[in-house]
Amino acid sequence: MIERLYRHRFEIFLVIQLGILFGSLLVPPNFYEFTLLPLLYLSSILAGILLISKNKWVTWFFVLLFMISAFVFGSSMINRQESQTDVLLRLMVFFVFHIVVTWNIIKQVWQAKYVNKNVILGLMSGYISLGFLAFFLFMGIELTHPGAFKGILLDTEDMVRFSEAILYYSYITLLTVGYGEIVPAIPIAQKAAILVGLMGQFYLVIVTAVVVEKYISHSRDQK
């Protein structure tokens, strides 16, 4: 059973990522924020455990991470409110999670001998994971340094809308589009924005290029 799921690890993880990113477009906001989103994040940790299940030590680390996350999310779903400490703990847990998972996705894609559908989905999932890394990094900076990011989209007291704006900014920065609605206002935020932009470019120029080269070589050998 586990081995069968492992063969589809990238598909499972990618579907959960897309649910986290775009689920709010399909279901009512309150249901998404307080019920579906916590479940999706917990599911992403389970999918992450599947991704790194070949490494026993890291797997047990993720199991512990899942238990901590379940406790934090469980209390927030019951109380419908979170303290800043809970939010920071959540951000820390998922930041560590996405560092480990993103690294393992890139390593598995990099080491693949042949490029197939699974590798392509892993490549996509790795890039989306970089965006989540940026989101947790930016949110952590904003919570520890209020006002680190400025912009019209951040002029709200609603934490849900605020976090969605930071998520939007994370991917815009990763994609190096930069529309200017949100800007980093202090040095640490500016350095973080530079780091995220570089990560996105390095991923596209190096990792994606290696996968494309393997695909071309494999196609040439088949002919």
Coordinates of C-alpha atoms in Angstrom, one line a residue:
M1 CA 0.0 0.0 0.0
I2 CA 2.7 2.5 1.0
E3 CA 4.8 1.5 -1.9
R4 CA 1.9 2.1 -4.3
L5 CA 1.3 5.5 -2.8
Y6 CA 5.0 6.3 -3.0
R7 CA 4.9 5.9 -6.8
H8 CA 2.3 8.7 -6.9
R9 CA 3.9 10.9 -4.2
F10 CA 4.4 13.9 -6.4
E11 CA 0.8 13.8 -7.7
I12 CA -0.6 13.6 -4.2
F13 CA 1.6 16.4 -2.9
L14 CA 0.9 18.7 -5.9
V15 CA -2.9 18.2 -5.6
I16 CA -2.7 19.2 -1.9
Q17 CA -0.6 22.3 -2.7
L18 CA -3.1 23.4 -5.4
G19 CA -5.9 22.9 -2.9
I20 CA -4.1 25.2 -0.4
L21 CA -3.5 27.8 -3.0
F22 CA -6.9 27.8 -4.8
G23 CA -9.3 26.1 -2.4
S24 CA -10.8 29.5 -1.4
L25 CA -12.1 30.0 -4.9
L26 CA -14.3 26.9 -4.6
V27 CA -15.7 26.8 -1.1
P28 CA -17.1 29.4 1.3
P29 CA -14.4 31.5 3.0
N30 CA -15.1 30.6 6.6
F31 CA -15.3 26.9 5.9
Y32 CA -12.1 27.1 3.9
E33 CA -10.1 29.1 6.5
F34 CA -11.2 27.3 9.7
T35 CA -11.9 23.7 8.4
L36 CA -10.5 22.9 5.0
L37 CA -7.2 24.8 5.2
P38 CA -6.0 23.2 8.5
L39 CA -6.9 19.8 7.1
L40 CA -5.0 20.5 3.9
Y41 CA -1.9 21.6 5.8
L42 CA -2.0 18.5 7.9
S43 CA -2.5 16.4 4.8
S44 CA 0.5 18.2 3.3
I45 CA 2.6 17.0 6.2
L46 CA 1.4 13.4 5.7
A47 CA 2.2 13.7 2.0
G48 CA 5.6 15.1 3.0
I49 CA 6.2 12.0 5.2
L50 CA 5.4 9.9 2.1
L51 CA 7.9 11.9 0.0
I52 CA 10.7 11.2 2.4
S53 CA 9.6 7.8 3.7
K54 CA 12.8 6.2 2.3
N55 CA 14.8 8.1 5.0
K56 CA 13.7 6.7 8.3
W57 CA 15.2 9.3 10.6
V58 CA 13.7 12.2 8.7
T59 CA 10.4 10.3 8.5
W60 CA 10.2 10.1 12.3
F61 CA 11.0 13.8 12.5
F62 CA 8.0 14.5 10.3
V63 CA 5.8 12.3 12.4
L64 CA 6.7 14.4 15.4
L65 CA 6.1 17.5 13.3
F66 CA 2.6 16.2 12.3
M67 CA 1.7 15.7 16.0
I68 CA 2.7 19.2 16.9
S69 CA 0.8 20.7 14.0
A70 CA -2.3 18.6 14.8
F71 CA -2.2 19.9 18.3
V72 CA -1.9 23.6 17.2
F73 CA -4.4 23.3 14.4
G74 CA -6.8 21.3 16.6
S75 CA -6.9 24.0 19.3
S76 CA -7.4 26.7 16.7
M77 CA -10.3 24.9 15.0
I78 CA -12.0 24.4 18.4
N79 CA -11.5 28.0 19.7
R80 CA -11.7 29.7 16.3
Q81 CA -8.9 32.0 17.5
E82 CA -5.1 31.9 17.7
S83 CA -2.6 33.8 19.8
Q84 CA 0.5 35.2 18.1
T85 CA 2.6 32.4 19.7
D86 CA 0.4 29.8 18.0
V87 CA 0.7 31.5 14.7
L88 CA 4.5 31.8 15.0
L89 CA 4.7 28.1 16.0
R90 CA 2.6 27.2 13.0
L91 CA 4.9 29.2 10.7
M92 CA 8.0 27.7 12.2
V93 CA 6.7 24.1 11.8
F94 CA 5.7 24.6 8.2
F95 CA 8.9 26.6 7.3
V96 CA 11.0 23.7 8.5
F97 CA 8.7 21.3 6.8
H98 CA 8.9 23.0 3.4
I99 CA 12.7 23.3 3.6
V100 CA 13.1 19.6 4.1
V101 CA 10.4 18.6 1.6
T102 CA 11.6 21.1 -1.1
W103 CA 15.1 19.8 -0.7
N104 CA 14.0 16.2 -1.1
I105 CA 11.8 17.0 -4.1
I106 CA 14.7 18.7 -5.8
K107 CA 17.1 15.9 -5.0
Q108 CA 14.7 13.2 -6.3
V109 CA 14.0 15.1 -9.5
W110 CA 17.7 15.8 -9.9
Q111 CA 18.7 12.2 -9.5
A112 CA 16.0 10.8 -11.8
K113 CA 17.6 8.9 -14.6
Y114 CA 14.6 9.3 -17.0
V115 CA 12.1 12.1 -17.2
N116 CA 8.5 10.9 -17.1
K117 CA 5.2 12.4 -15.9
N118 CA 6.2 11.8 -12.3
V119 CA 9.4 13.8 -12.6
I120 CA 7.5 16.7 -14.3
L121 CA 5.0 16.8 -11.5
G122 CA 7.8 16.7 -9.0
L123 CA 9.4 19.6 -10.8
M124 CA 6.2 21.6 -10.6
S125 CA 5.6 20.7 -7.0
G126 CA 9.2 21.8 -6.0
Y127 CA 8.6 25.2 -7.5
I128 CA 5.3 25.7 -5.7
S129 CA 7.0 24.6 -2.5
L130 CA 9.5 27.5 -2.9
G131 CA 6.5 29.9 -2.9
F132 CA 5.3 28.4 0.4
L133 CA 8.7 28.8 1.8
A134 CA 8.7 32.4 0.8
F135 CA 5.2 32.8 2.4
F136 CA 6.2 31.4 5.8
L137 CA 9.4 33.5 5.7
F138 CA 7.6 36.7 4.9
M139 CA 4.9 36.1 7.5
G140 CA 7.5 35.3 10.1
I141 CA 9.3 38.6 9.4
E142 CA 6.0 40.6 9.4
L143 CA 4.9 39.1 12.8
T144 CA 8.3 39.7 14.4
H145 CA 8.8 43.1 12.7
P146 CA 5.3 44.7 12.3
G147 CA 5.2 47.0 9.2
A148 CA 8.1 45.1 7.5
F149 CA 5.9 45.0 4.4
K150 CA 3.8 48.0 3.1
G151 CA 1.2 48.3 0.5
I152 CA -2.5 48.9 -0.3
L153 CA -3.3 45.1 -0.1
L154 CA -2.0 45.1 3.5
D155 CA -4.2 47.9 4.8
T156 CA -6.6 45.6 6.6
E157 CA -7.3 44.3 10.1
D158 CA -8.6 41.0 8.7
M159 CA -5.8 38.4 9.3
V160 CA -7.1 36.1 6.6
R161 CA -7.0 38.8 3.9
F162 CA -3.6 39.9 5.2
S163 CA -2.1 36.4 5.0
E164 CA -3.6 36.0 1.5
A165 CA -1.9 39.2 0.4
I166 CA 1.4 38.0 1.8
L167 CA 0.9 34.7 0.0
Y168 CA 0.2 36.6 -3.2
Y169 CA 3.3 38.7 -2.7
S170 CA 5.4 35.6 -2.1
Y171 CA 4.6 34.1 -5.5
I172 CA 4.8 37.4 -7.3
T173 CA 8.3 37.8 -5.9
L174 CA 9.3 34.2 -6.7
L175 CA 8.1 34.8 -10.3
T176 CA 9.9 38.2 -10.3
V177 CA 6.8 39.9 -11.7
G178 CA 6.6 42.7 -9.1
Y179 CA 3.5 44.7 -9.6
G180 CA 4.3 47.0 -6.7
E181 CA 1.1 46.7 -4.5
I182 CA 3.3 45.4 -1.7
V183 CA 6.9 46.4 -1.0
P184 CA 9.5 45.4 1.6
A185 CA 10.0 48.4 3.9
I186 CA 12.9 47.4 6.1
P187 CA 16.3 45.8 5.4
I188 CA 15.5 42.3 6.6
A189 CA 12.4 42.2 4.4
Q190 CA 14.3 43.5 1.4
K191 CA 17.0 40.9 1.8
A192 CA 14.3 38.2 2.1
A193 CA 12.7 39.4 -1.1
I194 CA 16.1 39.3 -2.9
L195 CA 16.6 35.7 -1.6
V196 CA 13.2 34.5 -2.8
G197 CA 13.7 36.1 -6.2
L198 CA 17.1 34.4 -6.5
M199 CA 15.7 31.0 -5.4
G200 CA 13.1 31.2 -8.2
Q201 CA 15.6 32.1 -10.9
F202 CA 18.1 29.4 -9.8
Y203 CA 15.4 26.8 -9.8
L204 CA 14.3 27.7 -13.3
V205 CA 17.8 28.1 -14.7
I206 CA 19.4 25.1 -13.0
V207 CA 16.9 22.5 -11.9
T208 CA 14.5 22.9 -14.7
A209 CA 17.3 23.1 -17.3
V210 CA 18.7 19.8 -16.0
V211 CA 15.4 18.1 -16.3
V212 CA 14.9 19.4 -19.8
E213 CA 18.3 18.2 -20.8
K214 CA 17.6 14.7 -19.5
Y215 CA 14.3 14.6 -21.4
I216 CA 16.0 15.6 -24.6
S217 CA 18.8 13.1 -24.1
H218 CA 16.3 10.3 -23.3
S219 CA 14.2 11.2 -26.4
R220 CA 17.3 11.2 -28.6
D221 CA 18.4 7.7 -27.2
Q222 CA 14.9 6.3 -27.9
K223 CA 15.2 7.3 -31.6

